[in-house]
Amino acid sequence: MVSCGFACGFAAAQDPAAFELGEVVVRAGETAGWRLGPGRSGDGGAGLAPDVTGALRGAPGFALGRDGSRNETIFTLRGFDSRSTPVYLDGIPLAQPYDGSVDLARWPLWGLDYVAVRPGFTDGALLREGPGGQLALVSGIPTAPRAGAARLGLGDGERLLGAYRFGIREPAGFSQADLAYFRQDHFRLSRAYDGPAGSGGARRVNSGRTDLAGRLKAGWTPAAHSELTVGYHFQRASKEQPPYAGADPFERPRYWRWPQWDRDGAFVVGRAPCGPNGWLQPRLYWDRFENTLAAYDDASYTTRLSPRSFTSVHRDTRLGANLDVGRFVHPDLLVQAQLDWRQDRHRETQPGQPARAYTDQLGGAGLAAAYAAGTVWELRAGLAWQRLDPRDATNPGLANQAAGAAELYQPHARVTYRLASGDQWALGLSESGRFPTQKERYAFRLDDGLPNPGLQPERVRRGELSWQRRQPQHEARLTIFAAEVRDAIRLVDRAVFKPETGAYVSQVRNVGRAIHYGVEASGARRVARDWTLRVQVDYLEIELDDAALVAVQAPRWRGRLTAAWEGLPHWRIEPGLSAADARYARTDGGRVSGHWLADMTLRWLPTPDDELALQIENLLDENYALYEGYPEAGRQAWLVYTRRH
């Protein structure tokens, strides 16, 4: 007989729709018949957001940021960006775009069951996490024989949202589909703004976007503990980039648009018993990202005569497979093994220039064991190995530039102690790392950068001590963490002077050691019959060996406070307050001030199946920026109607 504490951990590690104790899960709303968490949990209206960024404001260690030069909503987790924090959709690792970062604003929240942030070491992940941890987007499965939901949203900036979801659940399996369309013509600046981007309250030039996304998923369960699931997702999007409006004389405005920002992906996952006390879970997946960038001469977005005007087409493709095998060799001892392989390909074309193409192959293996001593103690330990093998680097700008193979060894150990009072203590030590991306090794960055094919992988030693308490009326969590990064990979702005052009160019380099350490604290409590409060506060320090560099998009402290009031039948009020310290946008500076942002959500639920909600973001019309020269939106209102059937 397996102890409850360990069995819960085992299930969370293996079920794609379940999660390990201690993670932070933001619920995407409330829909009858779907495995969606309670939409009335005081999350500050997170489930109403058009994309996943609105659901992540209060996640521990998680800081949203902006890459102003590409109009991307980026993130860091304990100071590590998306290159060090993989993003998964239904267990499938999304391809890292060659240009830019994972843009969370492109992913609709509609149709997702969970958005889970797992900072640091994740039990059972082995080959599927980075130095920062991981971010999981999970669509779940239907829980009723027939269930559907529709949503319509209207808001400032000519925002329009239309979405629908439907699913079928039968004893032998399930099927579901969801579709979401979102459009925004522009956003308006704060009325307190006064700068090159326009007067207070003005429309931000070239700030529109359009997103269409859908998912299909079906599963067959021929017998107990056996399942075969297939899935497909797609996105068809376009976006605009507001021009630079700052005071840095070295920054030149970019008049860019992306008329194409498309993604497709598919997966097949199987699960079957392997002996009397084991299981076997193979997974195959494919992911494609293709975008077209159109650069113009000026703000008319019609003239294309200068050398800096061009059309560039990029295609990133990922093909992969992995295998999980697990077995209880003793009622309290679980042994797991994982094998992983994937191939990443990038190809880019530009009229009048030769094509550039790069191919990497990555492989890995891992072995781990977990032992539960009753319901009190749990011990986990394991070792993973990964290898990067660059296979092709076709770039006429440099000859013989393919980098050599590199390897990472990643041991980990964790001990958990649970008390009958509901308290839990955990101590974890691990070593992780990441390989340099293709762009970091090979890119010329529009002649503003130098390639560095000899980049070495980052190697990260991590440790964390956590405590958490869960009671019927309150919960709390405190984590102290530290990470030592060796051969840290950083983009060094203006690293080299080129006499032939008379300009400085950037280069990605190993800059020595970096130390990340900090504290995360969160809690929730029902303070009265009608009130629930939630609070999250993070503190982060990053120290770099190179004193001339600074950590980017990593505010020293940040926090969020939300409340939920349910004093009247059918009504709910959810005020929220977010704050963040100052941050740097580039390694050589570009500092922006901290900010305090208030928001408010008012919900009316006349029937169990209908909801009308008004959400106001940046309630006090704060003038702020996350990237120097790119002011954020002022006050925005958003009206959303949801119907379930």
XYZ file of C-alpha atoms in Angstrom:
645
model
C 0.000 0.000 0.000
C 1.530 3.332 -1.090
C 1.322 6.208 1.362
C -1.032 9.050 0.423
C 1.639 11.732 0.401
C 3.779 9.857 -2.082
C 0.927 8.604 -4.215
C -0.240 12.199 -4.747
C 3.222 13.169 -5.927
C 3.348 10.168 -8.246
C 0.018 11.030 -9.841
C 0.977 14.664 -10.327
C 4.209 13.743 -12.033
C 2.506 11.482 -14.555
C -0.940 12.953 -15.286
C -0.631 15.708 -17.937
C -3.606 17.497 -16.371
C -2.370 17.280 -12.762
C 0.318 19.237 -10.992
C 2.818 18.776 -8.206
C 2.106 20.112 -4.749
C 3.617 23.524 -4.197
C 3.234 24.915 -7.693
C 1.134 27.983 -8.390
C -1.888 27.350 -10.603
C -3.963 30.208 -11.980
C -7.437 29.113 -12.972
C -8.676 30.179 -16.383
C -12.286 30.727 -15.362
C -15.375 28.745 -14.430
C -17.258 26.647 -16.974
C -19.700 23.913 -16.021
C -18.534 20.524 -17.239
C -14.884 21.447 -17.621
C -11.996 20.746 -15.328
C -11.514 24.431 -14.618
C -10.730 25.559 -11.121
C -12.993 27.894 -9.166
C -13.341 31.201 -10.990
C -14.243 32.806 -7.653
C -10.881 32.358 -5.964
C -9.915 36.028 -5.698
C -7.537 35.986 -8.643
C -8.271 39.589 -9.619
C -10.198 38.703 -12.756
C -7.357 36.671 -14.257
C -9.750 34.358 -16.090
C -11.141 37.269 -18.161
C -7.831 38.217 -19.782
C -7.619 37.742 -23.570
C -4.182 36.108 -23.256
C -2.190 34.254 -20.602
C -0.291 37.367 -19.438
C -3.296 38.507 -17.417
C -3.301 35.227 -15.490
C 0.324 35.440 -14.368
C 0.548 38.756 -12.537
C 0.566 37.199 -9.070
C 2.686 34.087 -9.683
C 5.718 33.731 -7.344
C 9.042 34.609 -8.934
C 7.331 35.531 -12.204
C 7.908 38.988 -13.703
C 6.292 40.106 -16.952
C 8.382 42.370 -19.153
C 8.529 43.925 -22.585
C 10.914 43.598 -25.490
C 10.119 46.981 -26.971
C 12.241 46.447 -30.065
C 9.937 43.566 -31.124
C 6.728 44.374 -29.194
C 6.869 41.080 -27.328
C 5.477 40.375 -23.866
C 8.325 38.465 -22.265
C 8.915 37.095 -18.784
C 11.558 36.108 -16.283
C 11.249 33.453 -13.584
C 13.608 34.104 -10.680
C 15.565 36.287 -13.086
C 15.823 33.650 -15.877
C 14.173 34.412 -19.231
C 12.293 32.098 -21.607
C 15.541 30.670 -22.981
C 16.126 29.246 -19.499
C 12.467 28.539 -18.702
C 10.753 26.285 -21.259
C 7.061 26.752 -22.034
C 4.869 23.665 -22.486
C 1.463 23.330 -24.116
C -0.222 20.091 -23.020
C 3.200 18.678 -22.189
C 4.751 19.617 -25.548
C 7.760 21.992 -25.439
C 7.061 24.987 -27.663
C 9.805 25.901 -30.100
C 11.849 28.914 -29.030
C 11.567 31.493 -31.839
C 14.919 32.130 -33.477
C 14.242 35.856 -33.367
C 12.971 37.240 -30.110
C 11.488 35.335 -27.193
C 8.347 33.364 -26.412
C 5.668 36.066 -26.721
C 3.047 35.251 -24.089
C 0.624 37.835 -25.495
C 0.113 35.566 -28.514
C -1.393 32.742 -26.411
C -5.133 33.091 -25.655
C -6.239 32.175 -22.153
C -9.552 30.875 -23.471
C -9.618 27.085 -23.722
C -6.904 26.522 -21.118
C -7.672 24.547 -17.985
C -4.561 25.589 -16.103
C -1.693 28.016 -16.393
C 0.977 26.691 -14.031
C 4.197 28.366 -12.934
C 6.786 25.984 -11.499
C 9.833 27.936 -10.316
C 13.125 26.186 -9.642
C 13.421 22.416 -9.416
C 10.333 20.402 -10.400
C 9.911 16.855 -9.084
C 9.787 14.328 -11.903
C 10.756 16.835 -14.615
C 14.322 15.564 -15.164
C 14.850 16.648 -18.791
C 11.976 19.116 -19.010
C 12.925 22.156 -17.033
C 15.458 24.953 -17.271
C 17.419 26.898 -14.677
C 14.368 29.083 -13.990
C 11.858 26.214 -13.869
C 9.028 25.799 -16.349
C 5.720 27.302 -17.465
C 2.872 24.917 -18.357
C -0.251 25.709 -20.401
C -2.754 22.846 -20.106
C -6.095 22.525 -21.875
C -7.427 19.646 -19.730
C -10.309 17.362 -20.789
C -14.130 17.535 -20.599
C -15.753 16.220 -17.413
C -19.394 16.104 -18.609
C -20.982 14.113 -21.466
C -21.694 17.315 -23.402
C -20.484 20.767 -22.415
C -19.754 24.042 -24.146
C -19.108 27.704 -23.509
C -19.034 30.920 -25.520
C -17.523 34.314 -24.765
C -17.836 37.789 -26.265
C -15.682 40.723 -25.178
C -15.543 44.428 -26.144
C -13.137 47.066 -24.910
C -11.116 50.235 -25.389
C -8.815 50.402 -28.392
C -11.503 48.695 -30.482
C -10.783 45.416 -28.704
C -12.966 42.494 -29.756
C -12.943 38.928 -28.422
C -15.022 36.028 -29.670
C -14.494 32.481 -28.409
C -16.225 29.097 -28.278
C -15.431 25.730 -26.720
C -17.204 22.361 -26.899
C -16.379 18.899 -25.615
C -17.747 15.358 -25.450
C -16.940 12.815 -22.746
C -17.779 9.114 -23.178
C -16.692 6.024 -21.237
C -14.307 5.084 -24.060
C -12.753 8.512 -24.518
C -13.280 12.215 -25.145
C -12.983 14.925 -27.782
C -12.925 18.699 -27.559
C -12.348 21.798 -29.658
C -11.906 25.466 -28.888
C -11.477 28.590 -30.995
C -10.636 32.162 -29.956
C -10.384 35.380 -31.972
C -8.982 38.617 -30.557
C -8.375 41.954 -32.264
C -7.094 45.282 -30.990
C -6.737 48.258 -33.309
C -4.600 50.339 -30.913
C -4.066 51.301 -27.303
C -4.074 54.751 -25.733
C -1.294 56.269 -23.668
C -1.810 57.468 -20.120
C -3.096 61.035 -19.846
C -0.043 61.729 -17.683
C 2.303 60.876 -20.566
C 4.056 63.724 -22.381
C 6.785 62.670 -24.790
C 7.732 61.802 -28.375
C 5.007 59.125 -28.650
C 2.278 61.774 -28.471
C 0.290 63.844 -26.028
C -1.480 62.400 -23.010
C -4.299 60.037 -23.954
C -3.203 59.812 -27.580
C -3.376 56.660 -29.650
C -0.078 54.789 -29.727
C 1.077 54.602 -33.337
C 1.309 51.132 -34.879
C 0.075 49.249 -31.798
C -2.559 46.900 -33.262
C -2.746 43.118 -33.198
C -4.956 40.274 -34.433
C -4.906 36.709 -33.095
C -6.854 33.628 -34.143
C -6.088 30.408 -32.267
C -7.662 26.987 -31.967
C -7.086 23.561 -30.481
C -8.390 20.047 -31.165
C -7.834 17.135 -28.804
C -9.213 13.595 -28.626
C -8.484 10.666 -26.375
C -9.247 6.940 -26.405
C -9.223 4.885 -23.209
C -9.589 1.231 -24.244
C -8.888 -0.094 -20.735
C -8.073 1.026 -17.231
C -4.723 2.849 -17.032
C -4.428 2.858 -20.847
C -4.913 5.917 -23.013
C -4.060 7.298 -26.431
C -4.404 11.059 -26.962
C -3.868 13.115 -30.108
C -3.907 16.890 -30.336
C -3.430 19.757 -32.769
C -3.188 23.506 -32.208
C -2.808 26.468 -34.541
C -2.392 30.245 -34.475
C -2.811 32.797 -37.208
C -1.773 36.242 -36.066
C -0.414 39.603 -37.099
C 1.016 42.390 -34.992
C 2.495 45.868 -35.142
C 5.400 47.414 -33.288
C 5.188 50.974 -31.941
C 8.293 52.997 -32.865
C 10.909 53.942 -30.281
C 9.987 57.090 -28.332
C 12.843 57.453 -25.863
C 15.840 59.705 -25.307
C 18.724 57.322 -26.155
C 20.612 58.790 -29.175
C 21.924 55.324 -30.108
C 18.422 53.864 -30.487
C 16.909 54.251 -33.932
C 13.129 53.928 -34.447
C 12.029 50.741 -36.168
C 9.014 50.916 -38.429
C 8.137 47.233 -38.357
C 5.076 45.077 -38.808
C 4.494 41.330 -38.774
C 1.714 40.529 -41.284
C 2.258 36.831 -40.496
C 2.854 35.265 -37.081
C 1.717 31.651 -37.423
C 2.194 28.524 -35.374
C 1.063 24.900 -35.790
C 1.682 21.928 -33.571
C 0.579 18.317 -33.118
C 1.235 15.522 -30.662
C 0.455 11.871 -29.935
C 0.715 10.606 -26.362
C 0.191 7.033 -25.234
C 0.030 5.437 -21.821
C -0.071 1.755 -20.975
C 0.652 -0.524 -18.006
C 4.148 -1.990 -17.882
C 4.030 -4.966 -15.556
C 1.873 -5.121 -12.437
C 3.241 -1.931 -10.854
C 4.572 0.173 -13.721
C 3.655 2.233 -16.734
C 5.008 3.245 -20.113
C 4.306 6.644 -21.691
C 5.659 7.506 -25.166
C 5.142 10.928 -26.737
C 5.697 12.249 -30.283
C 5.348 15.923 -31.162
C 5.865 18.479 -33.899
C 5.819 22.269 -33.673
C 6.217 24.894 -36.419
C 6.535 28.645 -36.062
C 6.609 30.899 -39.141
C 6.626 34.671 -39.267
C 7.091 37.400 -41.850
C 8.632 40.722 -40.843
C 8.062 43.795 -43.025
C 10.354 46.759 -42.284
C 9.618 50.264 -43.624
C 11.501 53.566 -43.952
C 9.212 55.782 -41.885
C 5.949 56.077 -39.974
C 3.907 56.113 -43.182
C 4.480 52.319 -43.397
C 4.449 52.532 -47.178
C 7.961 53.588 -48.255
C 10.654 50.893 -48.603
C 13.683 52.427 -50.307
C 16.492 52.469 -47.718
C 18.789 49.490 -46.918
C 17.030 49.076 -43.573
C 13.736 48.257 -45.292
C 13.240 44.588 -46.079
C 10.972 41.557 -45.895
C 12.240 38.614 -43.866
C 10.599 35.188 -43.583
C 11.570 32.879 -40.718
C 10.523 29.281 -40.123
C 11.352 27.358 -36.950
C 10.469 23.668 -36.775
C 10.760 21.280 -33.850
C 10.346 17.497 -34.083
C 10.698 15.413 -30.956
C 9.983 12.221 -29.067
C 10.342 11.120 -25.481
C 9.639 8.075 -23.381
C 8.778 7.833 -19.692
C 8.970 4.536 -17.840
C 8.117 4.113 -14.178
C 7.765 1.229 -11.758
C 7.059 0.718 -8.078
C 9.810 -1.732 -7.151
C 8.521 -1.536 -3.563
C 5.234 -0.113 -2.258
C 7.103 2.987 -1.101
C 9.822 3.173 -3.773
C 9.261 4.485 -7.290
C 11.933 4.362 -9.995
C 11.591 6.469 -13.153
C 13.557 6.620 -16.401
C 13.235 9.147 -19.229
C 14.630 9.298 -22.754
C 14.361 12.435 -24.862
C 15.263 13.416 -28.441
C 14.434 16.432 -30.535
C 15.554 18.257 -33.655
C 15.341 22.046 -34.035
C 15.568 23.624 -37.468
C 15.618 27.272 -38.469
C 15.452 28.699 -41.980
C 15.251 32.355 -42.995
C 14.959 33.996 -46.388
C 15.148 37.580 -47.539
C 14.768 38.825 -51.131
C 18.129 39.291 -52.802
C 20.066 37.339 -50.163
C 21.050 33.669 -49.819
C 18.995 31.586 -47.417
C 20.338 30.838 -43.932
C 19.612 27.555 -42.175
C 20.621 25.905 -38.923
C 19.915 22.465 -37.479
C 20.479 21.185 -33.945
C 19.868 17.766 -32.479
C 19.430 17.302 -28.747
C 19.275 14.054 -26.822
C 19.041 13.149 -23.189
C 18.433 10.462 -20.600
C 17.479 10.563 -16.955
C 17.051 8.219 -14.015
C 15.355 9.103 -10.738
C 14.038 7.428 -7.605
C 11.556 8.556 -4.969
C 10.996 7.004 -1.549
C 8.133 7.755 0.831
C 8.573 6.934 4.525
C 4.973 6.835 5.643
C 3.125 10.101 5.274
C 5.883 12.214 6.848
C 9.117 11.945 4.867
C 9.697 11.868 1.137
C 13.107 11.587 -0.560
C 13.841 12.150 -4.264
C 17.118 11.924 -6.152
C 18.180 11.550 -9.752
C 20.603 12.320 -12.533
C 19.944 13.590 -16.064
C 22.273 13.937 -19.044
C 21.751 16.096 -22.138
C 23.775 16.622 -25.304
C 23.565 19.321 -27.986
C 24.861 18.335 -31.402
C 24.823 21.157 -34.023
C 24.376 19.459 -37.392
C 24.224 22.319 -39.865
C 24.962 26.041 -39.975
C 24.446 27.421 -43.481
C 25.290 31.110 -43.407
C 27.227 32.824 -46.202
C 28.472 35.461 -43.762
C 30.832 33.030 -42.043
C 32.501 29.801 -43.088
C 32.776 26.683 -40.938
C 30.852 28.299 -38.130
C 28.972 25.270 -36.786
C 29.620 25.001 -33.069
C 30.915 21.842 -31.450
C 28.867 19.418 -29.375
C 28.219 20.194 -25.713
C 26.922 18.189 -22.747
C 25.210 18.879 -19.436
C 24.971 16.639 -16.360
C 22.138 17.489 -13.989
C 21.933 15.798 -10.574
C 19.194 16.642 -8.094
C 18.062 15.702 -4.589
C 15.071 16.796 -2.528
C 13.746 15.931 0.906
C 10.209 16.806 2.063
C 8.870 16.690 5.624
C 5.120 16.850 6.268
C 3.530 17.512 9.650
C 0.099 16.445 10.784
C -0.758 20.120 11.325
C -0.692 20.691 7.569
C 2.766 22.285 7.474
C 5.310 21.084 4.925
C 9.058 21.725 4.725
C 11.222 20.942 1.695
C 14.929 21.283 0.911
C 16.180 20.828 -2.637
C 19.610 20.906 -4.280
C 20.096 20.520 -8.010
C 22.274 21.358 -10.965
C 20.779 22.483 -14.242
C 21.829 24.440 -17.300
C 20.975 25.473 -20.808
C 22.599 25.384 -24.220
C 23.069 28.583 -26.241
C 20.330 29.091 -28.819
C 20.940 29.190 -32.555
C 20.487 32.944 -32.665
C 22.907 33.490 -29.797
C 25.546 31.507 -31.694
C 25.015 32.560 -35.301
C 23.044 35.811 -35.718
C 24.391 39.036 -37.239
C 21.296 40.919 -35.902
C 20.724 43.011 -39.052
C 24.455 43.899 -39.062
C 24.092 45.265 -35.529
C 25.703 42.187 -33.969
C 28.501 39.653 -34.237
C 28.005 35.848 -34.166
C 29.674 33.754 -31.477
C 29.539 30.047 -32.465
C 31.947 29.163 -29.661
C 29.483 29.984 -26.858
C 29.548 27.524 -23.964
C 26.428 26.291 -22.145
C 25.348 27.856 -18.880
C 25.713 25.624 -15.822
C 23.558 26.419 -12.826
C 23.725 25.147 -9.245
C 20.489 25.725 -7.319
C 19.230 25.362 -3.808
C 15.950 26.234 -2.149
C 14.257 25.875 1.218
C 10.475 26.141 1.322
C 7.695 26.055 3.904
C 3.992 25.980 3.279
C 0.821 25.668 5.323
C -2.671 24.833 4.110
C -5.695 25.206 6.353
C -9.429 25.511 5.560
C -9.430 29.303 6.120
C -5.911 30.253 5.081
C -2.755 29.164 3.292
C 0.793 30.485 3.218
C 4.093 29.740 1.510
C 7.660 30.983 1.959
C 10.632 30.047 -0.235
C 14.269 31.041 0.033
C 16.337 30.243 -3.061
C 19.776 30.771 -4.575
C 21.377 29.882 -7.908
C 24.977 30.169 -9.074
C 25.295 30.512 -12.858
C 28.663 29.681 -14.396
C 29.485 30.846 -17.938
C 26.373 33.040 -17.872
C 25.080 33.852 -21.365
C 24.224 37.510 -21.884
C 23.691 39.831 -24.842
C 26.309 42.545 -24.399
C 25.030 45.714 -26.061
C 27.610 47.878 -27.888
C 30.290 45.273 -27.257
C 32.519 45.867 -30.312
C 33.293 48.960 -32.399
C 33.317 48.417 -36.187
C 35.511 51.047 -37.892
C 34.050 50.267 -41.316
C 30.596 51.369 -40.170
C 31.564 53.742 -37.376
C 29.116 52.047 -35.015
C 29.121 49.726 -32.033
C 27.570 46.288 -32.394
C 26.342 43.779 -29.828
C 27.444 40.197 -29.199
C 26.184 37.344 -27.046
C 28.956 36.212 -24.702
C 29.753 34.048 -21.724
C 30.238 36.803 -19.150
C 31.437 34.744 -16.189
C 29.479 34.087 -13.048
C 26.046 35.340 -12.004
C 24.396 34.819 -8.617
C 20.591 34.833 -8.267
C 19.096 34.754 -4.779
C 15.897 35.896 -3.149
C 12.724 35.238 -1.206
C 9.142 34.516 -2.315
C 6.222 34.830 0.091
C 2.527 34.334 -0.583
C -0.651 33.825 1.374
C -4.431 33.784 1.225
C -6.990 34.168 3.988
C -10.726 34.552 4.413
C -10.780 37.591 6.682
C -14.564 37.813 7.025
C -17.622 36.001 5.809
C -17.624 37.904 2.511
C -13.930 38.814 2.022
C -10.926 36.844 0.784
C -7.445 38.363 0.505
C -4.423 37.101 -1.435
C -0.922 38.537 -1.364
C 2.324 37.731 -3.168
C 5.693 39.434 -2.570
C 9.039 38.592 -4.227
C 12.550 39.867 -3.610
C 15.358 39.106 -6.073
C 19.035 40.014 -6.273
C 21.268 39.258 -9.263
C 25.014 39.829 -9.018
C 27.203 39.655 -12.135
C 30.988 39.230 -12.169
C 31.195 41.829 -14.931
C 30.456 45.088 -13.116
C 29.829 46.858 -16.445
C 26.696 44.767 -17.062
C 23.281 44.767 -15.406
C 20.539 42.135 -15.172
C 17.657 42.907 -17.542
C 13.883 42.631 -17.000
C 14.429 41.534 -13.388
C 12.942 44.012 -10.887
C 14.430 43.696 -7.395
C 11.029 43.435 -5.769
C 7.491 42.972 -6.992
C 4.156 42.100 -5.445
C 0.434 41.742 -5.936
C -2.522 42.111 -3.577
C -6.023 41.010 -4.574
C -9.336 40.820 -2.754
C -12.711 39.287 -3.456
C -16.013 40.505 -1.964
C -19.204 38.439 -2.267
C -21.549 40.326 0.014
C -24.488 40.392 -2.424
C -26.143 37.478 -4.221
C -25.014 37.143 -7.841
C -22.391 39.895 -7.486
C -18.641 39.788 -6.980
C -16.071 42.605 -6.749
C -12.352 41.899 -7.205
C -9.956 44.831 -6.679
C -6.239 44.311 -7.279
C -2.963 46.145 -6.826
C 0.345 45.256 -8.526
C 3.736 46.838 -7.914
C 7.258 46.365 -9.231
C 10.627 47.982 -8.662
C 12.721 49.676 -11.365
C 14.359 47.491 -14.007
C 16.837 47.630 -16.870
C 15.884 46.914 -20.467
C 19.418 46.376 -21.833
C 22.669 45.089 -20.387
C 24.241 48.547 -20.799
C 21.355 50.461 -19.215
C 17.969 51.672 -20.416
C 16.515 51.870 -16.896
C 12.803 52.425 -16.330
C 11.167 53.405 -13.043
C 9.035 51.151 -10.896
C 5.255 51.333 -10.932
C 2.060 50.761 -8.946
C -0.960 49.572 -10.934
C -4.534 49.194 -9.687
C -7.215 47.125 -11.398
C -10.851 46.304 -10.714
C -13.207 43.533 -11.840
C -16.970 43.598 -11.291
C -18.887 40.377 -12.006
C -22.642 39.827 -12.277
C -23.857 36.214 -12.349
C -27.652 36.290 -12.883
C -27.785 32.507 -13.476
C -25.333 29.636 -12.908
C -24.597 29.624 -16.654
C -24.306 33.360 -17.383
C -21.729 35.928 -16.370
C -21.242 39.578 -17.319
C -17.985 41.147 -16.143
C -16.439 44.602 -16.359
C -12.675 44.757 -15.971
C -10.650 47.975 -15.748
C -6.873 47.698 -16.139
C -4.490 50.422 -14.955
C -7.405 51.929 -13.050
C -5.502 55.079 -11.972
C -4.102 55.690 -15.492
C -0.469 55.268 -14.399
C 2.206 56.454 -16.838
C 4.813 53.664 -16.840
C 7.045 51.560 -19.072
C 8.641 48.111 -18.955
C 11.233 48.950 -21.638
C 12.879 52.329 -22.098
C 11.277 54.295 -24.933
C 8.118 52.171 -25.122
C 5.355 53.506 -22.822
C 2.629 51.063 -21.806
C -1.129 51.528 -22.161
C -3.077 53.844 -19.886
C -6.474 53.022 -18.410
C -8.379 50.361 -20.380
C -11.905 49.028 -19.810
C -13.058 45.597 -20.913
C -16.612 44.148 -20.915
C -16.937 40.356 -21.189
C -20.020 38.126 -21.413
C -19.708 34.340 -20.923
C -22.442 31.778 -21.562
C -22.129 28.096 -20.585
C -24.288 25.239 -21.794
